mmCIF file of C-alpha atoms in Angstrom:
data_model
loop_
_atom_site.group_PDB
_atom_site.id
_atom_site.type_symbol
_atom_site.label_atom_id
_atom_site.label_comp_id
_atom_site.label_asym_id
_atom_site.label_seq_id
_atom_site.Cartn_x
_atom_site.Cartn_y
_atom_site.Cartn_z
ATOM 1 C CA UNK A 126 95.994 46.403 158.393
ATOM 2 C CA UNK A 127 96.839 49.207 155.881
ATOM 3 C CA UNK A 128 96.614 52.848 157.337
ATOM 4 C CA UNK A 129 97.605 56.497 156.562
ATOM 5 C CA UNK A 130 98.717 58.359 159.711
ATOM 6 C CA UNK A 131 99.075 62.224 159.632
ATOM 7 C CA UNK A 132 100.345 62.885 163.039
ATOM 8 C CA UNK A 133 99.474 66.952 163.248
ATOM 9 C CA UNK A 134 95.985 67.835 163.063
ATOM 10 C CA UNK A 135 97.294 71.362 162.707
ATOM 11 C CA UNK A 136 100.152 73.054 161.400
ATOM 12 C CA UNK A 137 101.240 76.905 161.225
ATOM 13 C CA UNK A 138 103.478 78.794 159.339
ATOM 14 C CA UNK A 139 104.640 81.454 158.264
ATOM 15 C CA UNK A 140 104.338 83.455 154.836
ATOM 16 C CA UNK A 141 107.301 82.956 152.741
ATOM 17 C CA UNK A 142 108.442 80.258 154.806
ATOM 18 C CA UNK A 143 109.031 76.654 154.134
ATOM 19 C CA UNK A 144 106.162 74.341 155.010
ATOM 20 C CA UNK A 145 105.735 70.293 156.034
ATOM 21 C CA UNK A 146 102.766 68.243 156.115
ATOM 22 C CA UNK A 147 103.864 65.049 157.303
ATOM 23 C CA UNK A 148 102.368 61.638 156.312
ATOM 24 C CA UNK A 149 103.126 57.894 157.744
ATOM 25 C CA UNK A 150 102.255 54.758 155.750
ATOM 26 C CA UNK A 151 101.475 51.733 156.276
ATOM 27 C CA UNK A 152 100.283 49.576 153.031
ATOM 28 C CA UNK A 153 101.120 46.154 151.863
ATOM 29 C CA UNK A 154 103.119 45.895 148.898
ATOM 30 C CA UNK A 155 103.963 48.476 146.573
ATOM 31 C CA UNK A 156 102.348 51.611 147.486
ATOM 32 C CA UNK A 157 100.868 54.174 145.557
ATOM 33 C CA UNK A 158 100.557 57.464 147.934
ATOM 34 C CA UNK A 159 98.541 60.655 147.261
ATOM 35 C CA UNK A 160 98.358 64.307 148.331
ATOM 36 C CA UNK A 161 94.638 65.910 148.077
ATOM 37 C CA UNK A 162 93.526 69.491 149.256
ATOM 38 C CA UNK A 163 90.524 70.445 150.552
ATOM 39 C CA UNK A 164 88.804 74.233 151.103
ATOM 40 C CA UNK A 165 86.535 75.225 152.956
ATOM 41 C CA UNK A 166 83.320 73.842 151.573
ATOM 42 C CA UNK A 167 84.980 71.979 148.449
ATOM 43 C CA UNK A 168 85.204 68.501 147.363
ATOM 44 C CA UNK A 169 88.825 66.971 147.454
ATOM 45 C CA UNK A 170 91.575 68.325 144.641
ATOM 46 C CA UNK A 171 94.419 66.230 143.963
ATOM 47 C CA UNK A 172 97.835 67.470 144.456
ATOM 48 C CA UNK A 173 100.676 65.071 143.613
ATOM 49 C CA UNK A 174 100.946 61.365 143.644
ATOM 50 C CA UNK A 175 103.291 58.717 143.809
ATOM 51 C CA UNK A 176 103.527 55.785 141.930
ATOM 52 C CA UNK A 177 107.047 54.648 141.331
ATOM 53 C CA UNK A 178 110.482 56.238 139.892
ATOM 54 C CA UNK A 179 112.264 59.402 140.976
ATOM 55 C CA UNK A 180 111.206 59.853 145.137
ATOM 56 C CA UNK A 181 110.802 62.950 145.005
ATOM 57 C CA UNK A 182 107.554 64.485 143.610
ATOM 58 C CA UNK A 183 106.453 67.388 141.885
ATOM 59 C CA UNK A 184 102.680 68.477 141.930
ATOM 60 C CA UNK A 185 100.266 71.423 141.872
ATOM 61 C CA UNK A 186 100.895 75.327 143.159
ATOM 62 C CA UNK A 187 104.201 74.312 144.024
ATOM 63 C CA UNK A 188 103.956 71.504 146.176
ATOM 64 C CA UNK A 189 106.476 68.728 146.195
ATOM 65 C CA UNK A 190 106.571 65.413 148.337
ATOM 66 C CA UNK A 191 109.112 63.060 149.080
ATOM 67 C CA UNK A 192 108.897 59.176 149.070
ATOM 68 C CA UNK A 193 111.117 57.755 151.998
ATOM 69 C CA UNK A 194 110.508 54.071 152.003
ATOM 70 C CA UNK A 195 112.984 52.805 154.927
ATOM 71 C CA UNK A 196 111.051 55.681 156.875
ATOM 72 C CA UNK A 197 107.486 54.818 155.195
ATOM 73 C CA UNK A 198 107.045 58.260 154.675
ATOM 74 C CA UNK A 199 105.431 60.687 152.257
ATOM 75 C CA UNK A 200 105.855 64.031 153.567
ATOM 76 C CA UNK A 201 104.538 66.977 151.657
ATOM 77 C CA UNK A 202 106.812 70.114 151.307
ATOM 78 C CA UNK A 203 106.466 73.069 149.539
ATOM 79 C CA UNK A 204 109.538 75.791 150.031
ATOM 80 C CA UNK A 205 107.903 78.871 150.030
ATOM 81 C CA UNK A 206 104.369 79.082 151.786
ATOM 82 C CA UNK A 207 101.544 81.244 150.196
ATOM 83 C CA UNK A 208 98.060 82.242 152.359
ATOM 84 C CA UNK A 209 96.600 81.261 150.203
ATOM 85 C CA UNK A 210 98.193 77.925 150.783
ATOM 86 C CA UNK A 211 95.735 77.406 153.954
ATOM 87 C CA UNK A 212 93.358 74.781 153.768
ATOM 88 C CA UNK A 213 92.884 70.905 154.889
ATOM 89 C CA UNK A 214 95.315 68.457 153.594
ATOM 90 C CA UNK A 215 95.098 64.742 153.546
ATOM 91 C CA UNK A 216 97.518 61.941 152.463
ATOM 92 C CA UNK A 217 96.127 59.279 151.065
ATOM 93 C CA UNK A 218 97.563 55.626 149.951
ATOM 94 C CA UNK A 219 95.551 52.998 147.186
ATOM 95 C CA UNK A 220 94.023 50.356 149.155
ATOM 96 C CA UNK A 221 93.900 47.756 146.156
ATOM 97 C CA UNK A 222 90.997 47.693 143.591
ATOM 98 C CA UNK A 223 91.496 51.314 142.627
ATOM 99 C CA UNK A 224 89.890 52.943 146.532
ATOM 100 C CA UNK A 225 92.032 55.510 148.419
ATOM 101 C CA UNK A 226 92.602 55.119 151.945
ATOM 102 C CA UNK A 227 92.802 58.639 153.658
ATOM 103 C CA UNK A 228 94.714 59.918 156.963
ATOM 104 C CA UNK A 229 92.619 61.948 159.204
ATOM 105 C CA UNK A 230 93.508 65.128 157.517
ATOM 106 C CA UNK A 231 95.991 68.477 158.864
ATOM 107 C CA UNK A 232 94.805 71.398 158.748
ATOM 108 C CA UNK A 233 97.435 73.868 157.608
ATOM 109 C CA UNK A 234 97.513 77.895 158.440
ATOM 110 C CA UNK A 235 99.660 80.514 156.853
ATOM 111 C CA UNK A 236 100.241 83.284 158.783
ATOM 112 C CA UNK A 237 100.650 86.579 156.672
ATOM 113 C CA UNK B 66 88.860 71.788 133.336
ATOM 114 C CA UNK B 67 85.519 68.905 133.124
ATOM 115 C CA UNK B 68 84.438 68.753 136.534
ATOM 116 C CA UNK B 69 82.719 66.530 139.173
ATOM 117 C CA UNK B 70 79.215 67.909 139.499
ATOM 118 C CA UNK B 71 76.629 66.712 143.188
ATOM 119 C CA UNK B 72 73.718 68.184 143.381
ATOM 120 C CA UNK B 73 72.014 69.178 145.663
ATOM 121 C CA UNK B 74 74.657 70.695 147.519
ATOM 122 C CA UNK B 75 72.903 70.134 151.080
ATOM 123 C CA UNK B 76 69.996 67.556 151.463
ATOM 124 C CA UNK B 77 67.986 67.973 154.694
ATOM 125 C CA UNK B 78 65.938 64.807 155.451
ATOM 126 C CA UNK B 79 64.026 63.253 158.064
ATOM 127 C CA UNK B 80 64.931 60.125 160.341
ATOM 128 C CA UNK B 81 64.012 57.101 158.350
ATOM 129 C CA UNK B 82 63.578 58.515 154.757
ATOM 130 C CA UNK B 83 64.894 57.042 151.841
ATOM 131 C CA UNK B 84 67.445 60.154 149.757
ATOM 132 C CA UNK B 85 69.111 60.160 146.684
ATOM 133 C CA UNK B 86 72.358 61.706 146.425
ATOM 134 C CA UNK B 87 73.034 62.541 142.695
ATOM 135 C CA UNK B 88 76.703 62.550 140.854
ATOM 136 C CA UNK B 89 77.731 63.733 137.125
ATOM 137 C CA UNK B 90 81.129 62.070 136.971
ATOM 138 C CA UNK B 91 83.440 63.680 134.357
ATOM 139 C CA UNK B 92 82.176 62.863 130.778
ATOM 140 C CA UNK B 93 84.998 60.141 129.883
ATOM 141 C CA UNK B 94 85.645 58.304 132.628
ATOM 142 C CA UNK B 95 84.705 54.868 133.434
ATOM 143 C CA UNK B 96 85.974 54.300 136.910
ATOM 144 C CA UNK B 97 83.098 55.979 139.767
ATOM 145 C CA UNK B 98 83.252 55.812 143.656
ATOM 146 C CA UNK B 99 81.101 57.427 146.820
ATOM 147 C CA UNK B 100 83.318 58.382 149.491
ATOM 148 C CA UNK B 101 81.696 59.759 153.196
ATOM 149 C CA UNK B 102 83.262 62.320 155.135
ATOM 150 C CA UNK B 103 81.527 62.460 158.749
ATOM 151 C CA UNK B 104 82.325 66.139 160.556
ATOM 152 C CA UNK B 105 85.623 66.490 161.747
ATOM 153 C CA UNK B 106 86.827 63.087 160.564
ATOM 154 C CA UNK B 107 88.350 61.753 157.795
ATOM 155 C CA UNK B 108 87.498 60.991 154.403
ATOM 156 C CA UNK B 109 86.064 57.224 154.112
ATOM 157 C CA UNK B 110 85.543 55.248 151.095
ATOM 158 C CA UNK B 111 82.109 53.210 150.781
ATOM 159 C CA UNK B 112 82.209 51.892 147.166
ATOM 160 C CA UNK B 113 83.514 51.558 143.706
ATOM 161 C CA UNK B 114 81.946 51.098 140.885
ATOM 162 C CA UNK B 115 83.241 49.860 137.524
ATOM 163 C CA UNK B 116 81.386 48.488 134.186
ATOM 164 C CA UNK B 117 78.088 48.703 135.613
ATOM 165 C CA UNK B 118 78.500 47.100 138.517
ATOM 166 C CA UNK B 119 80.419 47.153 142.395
ATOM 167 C CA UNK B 120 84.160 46.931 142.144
ATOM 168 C CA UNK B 121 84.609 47.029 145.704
ATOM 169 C CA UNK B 122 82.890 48.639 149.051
ATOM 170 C CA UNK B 123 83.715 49.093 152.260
ATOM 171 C CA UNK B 124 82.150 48.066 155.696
ATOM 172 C CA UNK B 125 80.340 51.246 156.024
ATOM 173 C CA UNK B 126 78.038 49.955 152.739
ATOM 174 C CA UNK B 127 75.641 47.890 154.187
ATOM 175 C CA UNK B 128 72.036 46.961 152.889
ATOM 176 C CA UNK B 129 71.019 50.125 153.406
ATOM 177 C CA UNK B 130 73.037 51.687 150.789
ATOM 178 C CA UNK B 131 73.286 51.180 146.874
ATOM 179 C CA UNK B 132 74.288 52.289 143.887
ATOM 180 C CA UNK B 133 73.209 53.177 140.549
ATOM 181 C CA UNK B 134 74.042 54.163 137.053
ATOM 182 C CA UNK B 135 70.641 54.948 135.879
ATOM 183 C CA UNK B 136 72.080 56.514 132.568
ATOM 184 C CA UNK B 137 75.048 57.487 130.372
ATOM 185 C CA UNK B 138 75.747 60.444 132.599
ATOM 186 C CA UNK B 139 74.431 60.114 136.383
ATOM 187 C CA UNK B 140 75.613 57.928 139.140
ATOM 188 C CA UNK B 141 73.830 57.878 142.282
ATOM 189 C CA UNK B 142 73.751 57.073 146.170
ATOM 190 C CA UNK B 143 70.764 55.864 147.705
ATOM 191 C CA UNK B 144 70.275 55.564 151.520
ATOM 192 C CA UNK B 145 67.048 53.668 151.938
ATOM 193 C CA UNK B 146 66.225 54.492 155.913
ATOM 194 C CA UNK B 147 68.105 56.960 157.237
ATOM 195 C CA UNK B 148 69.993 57.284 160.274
ATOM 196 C CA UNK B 149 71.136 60.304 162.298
ATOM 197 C CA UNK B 150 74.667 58.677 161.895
ATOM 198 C CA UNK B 151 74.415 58.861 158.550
ATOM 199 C CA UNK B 152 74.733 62.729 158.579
ATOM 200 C CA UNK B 153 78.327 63.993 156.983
ATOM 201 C CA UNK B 154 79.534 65.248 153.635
ATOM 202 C CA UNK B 155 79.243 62.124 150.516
ATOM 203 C CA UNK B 156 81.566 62.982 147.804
ATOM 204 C CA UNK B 157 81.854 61.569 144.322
ATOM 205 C CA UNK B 158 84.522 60.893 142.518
ATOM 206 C CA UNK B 159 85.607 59.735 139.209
ATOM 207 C CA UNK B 160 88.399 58.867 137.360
ATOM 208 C CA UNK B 161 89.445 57.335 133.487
ATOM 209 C CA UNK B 162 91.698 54.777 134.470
ATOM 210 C CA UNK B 163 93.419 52.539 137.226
ATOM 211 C CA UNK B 164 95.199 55.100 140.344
ATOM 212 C CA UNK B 165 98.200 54.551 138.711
ATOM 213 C CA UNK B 166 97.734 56.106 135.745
ATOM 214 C CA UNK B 167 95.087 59.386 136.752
ATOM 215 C CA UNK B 168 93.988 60.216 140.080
ATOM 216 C CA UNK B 169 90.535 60.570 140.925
ATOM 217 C CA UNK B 170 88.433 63.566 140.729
ATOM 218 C CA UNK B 171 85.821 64.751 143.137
ATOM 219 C CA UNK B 172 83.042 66.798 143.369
ATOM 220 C CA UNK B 173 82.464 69.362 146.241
ATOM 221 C CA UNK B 174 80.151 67.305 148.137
ATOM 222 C CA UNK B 175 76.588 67.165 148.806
ATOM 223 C CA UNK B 176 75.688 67.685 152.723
ATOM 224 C CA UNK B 177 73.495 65.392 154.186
ATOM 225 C CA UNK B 178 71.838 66.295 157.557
ATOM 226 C CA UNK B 179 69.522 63.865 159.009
ATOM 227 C CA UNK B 180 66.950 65.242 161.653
#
């Protein structure tokens, strides 16, 4: 069965420190892997994606993930964290027929 | 930027009515999907919808559910009999082309609280 596993429901940090949200996969095949955001009271905004090529990925505000396939990883990094930075984060992998599959979501704080 | 428009924002409805959600995917795009997002839990896809008809759905879309594409510019999520489980955030998104090409966009979600 294909799955996304986010194994922090909560993360803190601390301004102007480096930040991880770490994502798991498990998918059949090739994956493709996502990062979305979500604030308070907003619909989901994509971040970064992977498809294939270079591992490492650069997306939105700064964020960056990195692809480790013998780990099935897909980490999401960004090196300097912002307040406004705080919000819900999910990884997400493609499912087949163009549907994301989602993790259960970390909720990331940034402690001024 | 276009945008992902739901309206309303938060639908308040009784056990057993039939609601509409409503969805203005982004002006170009061909590719339309209803995801559910139940408090506190994650974010679960029920259906896709491609050239006028279901790509794919999940488990979750049962008979009670459907789809529609009524005109050039609305897509929309029925719920014929509602249930109290059915109560969570239903997002729409939308995107131009396959997930390998352009990610999906969503809108911010229409509440739905069943009483």
């Amino acid at each position: 069965a294909q799955s996304v596993a986010q194994p922090e429901d909560q993360v803190n940090v601390a301004e102007g420190n480096p930040l991880t949200v770490k994502c798991t996969y498990s998918v059949s095949g090739n994956p493709y892997l996502f990062w979305y955001v979500q604030y308070p009271n907003r619909g989901l905004q994509f971040l970064l994606k992977y498809i294939t090529g270079d591992n490492l990925v650069k997306g939105s505000y700064g964020f960056e993930a990195e692809f480790n396939k013998s780990q099935t990883s897909f980490h999401l990094k960004k090196p300097s964290a912002l307040v406004s930075d705080s919000a819900l984060y999910f990884c997400a992998a493609e499912t087949g027929a163009n549907n994301l599959f989602f993790g259960t979501g970390t909720r990331l704080t940034v402690i001024p | 930027e276009p945008e992902v428009t739901q309206t309303p924002s938060h639908q308040v409805t009784q056990m057993g009515q039939e609601v509409i959600l409503r969805c203005v995917p982004i002006s170009n795009h061909l590719y339309f999907y209803w995801y559910r997002q139940i408090l506190g839990q994650k974010v679960e896809f029920l259906v896709s919808f491609y050239n006028n008809e279901i790509s794919e759905k999940s488990e979750i879309f049962d008979d009670q559910f459907s789809v529609e594409r009524p005109d050039g510019s609305n897509f929309t999520l029925k719920i014929r009999s509602t249930k109290l489980e059915d109560s969570a955030m239903y997002f729409c998104a939308s995107s131009d082309s396959g997930l390998s090409n352009q990610p999906q966009h969503f809108g911010d979600g229409t509440r739905l609280s069943i009483l």
